[in-house]
């Protein structure tokens, strides 16, 4: 079974997505997600110029060998662009292999280890009342675990918080705050860590008072704190029993987590911007984290992320795969098959795509009572409707960035 055709498809229904579609000489097709939020066309070029020409004629069954070939032959290893491109090839090949076997992909990964995947959604609000409404909406949609992001007094707009400064959902009601904003320049937001550190524990106290102690709550620090500030926050959130505190410090410095760990028992999650097992080597070995945040899409695909998670399992570290709307339904399905099969699944992030995206990517995964399941179609269970995809050409889009009150650019 040889790879006969490789197409890179860019579509922008609710936001930009990059999809690799492989077709074999016996007519099977496989899809891989190659979306890198705000840098989509870099992956398109990497795939189109440097990877697609190498794929034609390869044996579609040789997934590990193709992975090693693409990774090692390039000389230039790792990095988000390279690893998203390799991930797309890898996932498309797994899709094809599972279709050839007539099985849902999770069966090839060892079969189901559970009946469904606990997923968390994103509640946010500028005020506590808005936040409570958002938590209730999520509970009505079935979510049994909820990420809490809140406005900070004195700051105009903060990433991850519904605000009219950012994006309104395409149906005019649904609010989708994660997309890179469409436009030719990144939007600027303001930031003040001391105000944030003072405010966040009061929000969690209010949420616990309103919703009780059972509901699993998560929080994302978006890499904005220094190690000692992160330690302070982890400590001040301990009474509110978080499921995790995510990305408390900038991702480049794994050593920072040692200091955070020394001061707090709040569980730590990191890794949505990591892209290889080497990014995790020290923090897994030293047990500095509790959850691996990488997405299949950004970490070299199923083949590579499975290795990260197997390594993590030796230390009772679990998965918490990245699942914002910039992971396409193809990437989400890949995460679900992997999450269903591994033993050390923790939780899956699930932001829910908009209607246009759902028409472009026809899905068979299910959402029921707070649990995701990849479905039992052969392969990934997601197909690309190319007529629909063709209606939405690429639109330039950037994530926002932030500056302190004196104008200094601050950490993401
Ligand atoms: O592309 C970046 C977003 O997906 C990211 O900022 C979202 O932090 C995020 C999360 O936890 O989903
Ligand atoms: Mg995050």
Coordinates of C-alpha atoms and ligand atoms in Angstrom, one line a residue, residues 37 120 122 147 159 178 220 222 246-247 272 293 322-324 326 349 351 399 412, ligand 1:
X37 CA -2.2 28.9 15.6
X120 CA -13.0 20.0 30.7
X122 CA -13.5 26.9 29.6
X147 CA -11.4 25.7 33.7
X159 CA -6.5 36.4 27.1
X178 CA -9.1 31.4 21.9
X220 CA -4.3 28.4 33.2
X222 CA -0.4 31.2 30.3
X246 CA -1.4 25.1 34.0
X247 CA 1.6 26.8 32.4
X272 CA 1.0 22.8 25.2
X293 CA -0.4 19.1 28.2
X322 CA -4.4 20.4 24.7
X323 CA -7.8 20.7 23.0
X324 CA -8.6 24.4 22.2
X326 CA -7.1 25.6 17.2
X349 CA -9.5 19.7 27.1
X351 CA -13.5 23.7 23.7
X399 CA -2.7 35.5 18.8
X412 CA 3.0 34.7 27.1
Ligands
LIG1 O1 -2.8 28.4 20.2 C1 -2.8 28.8 21.6 C2 -4.1 28.5 22.3 O2 -4.5 27.3 21.9 C3 -3.8 28.5 23.7 O3 -3.4 29.7 24.2 C4 -5.0 27.9 24.5 O4 -3.8 28.1 26.5 C5 -4.6 27.5 25.8 C6 -5.3 26.4 26.4 O5 -5.0 26.0 27.5 O6 -6.2 25.9 25.7

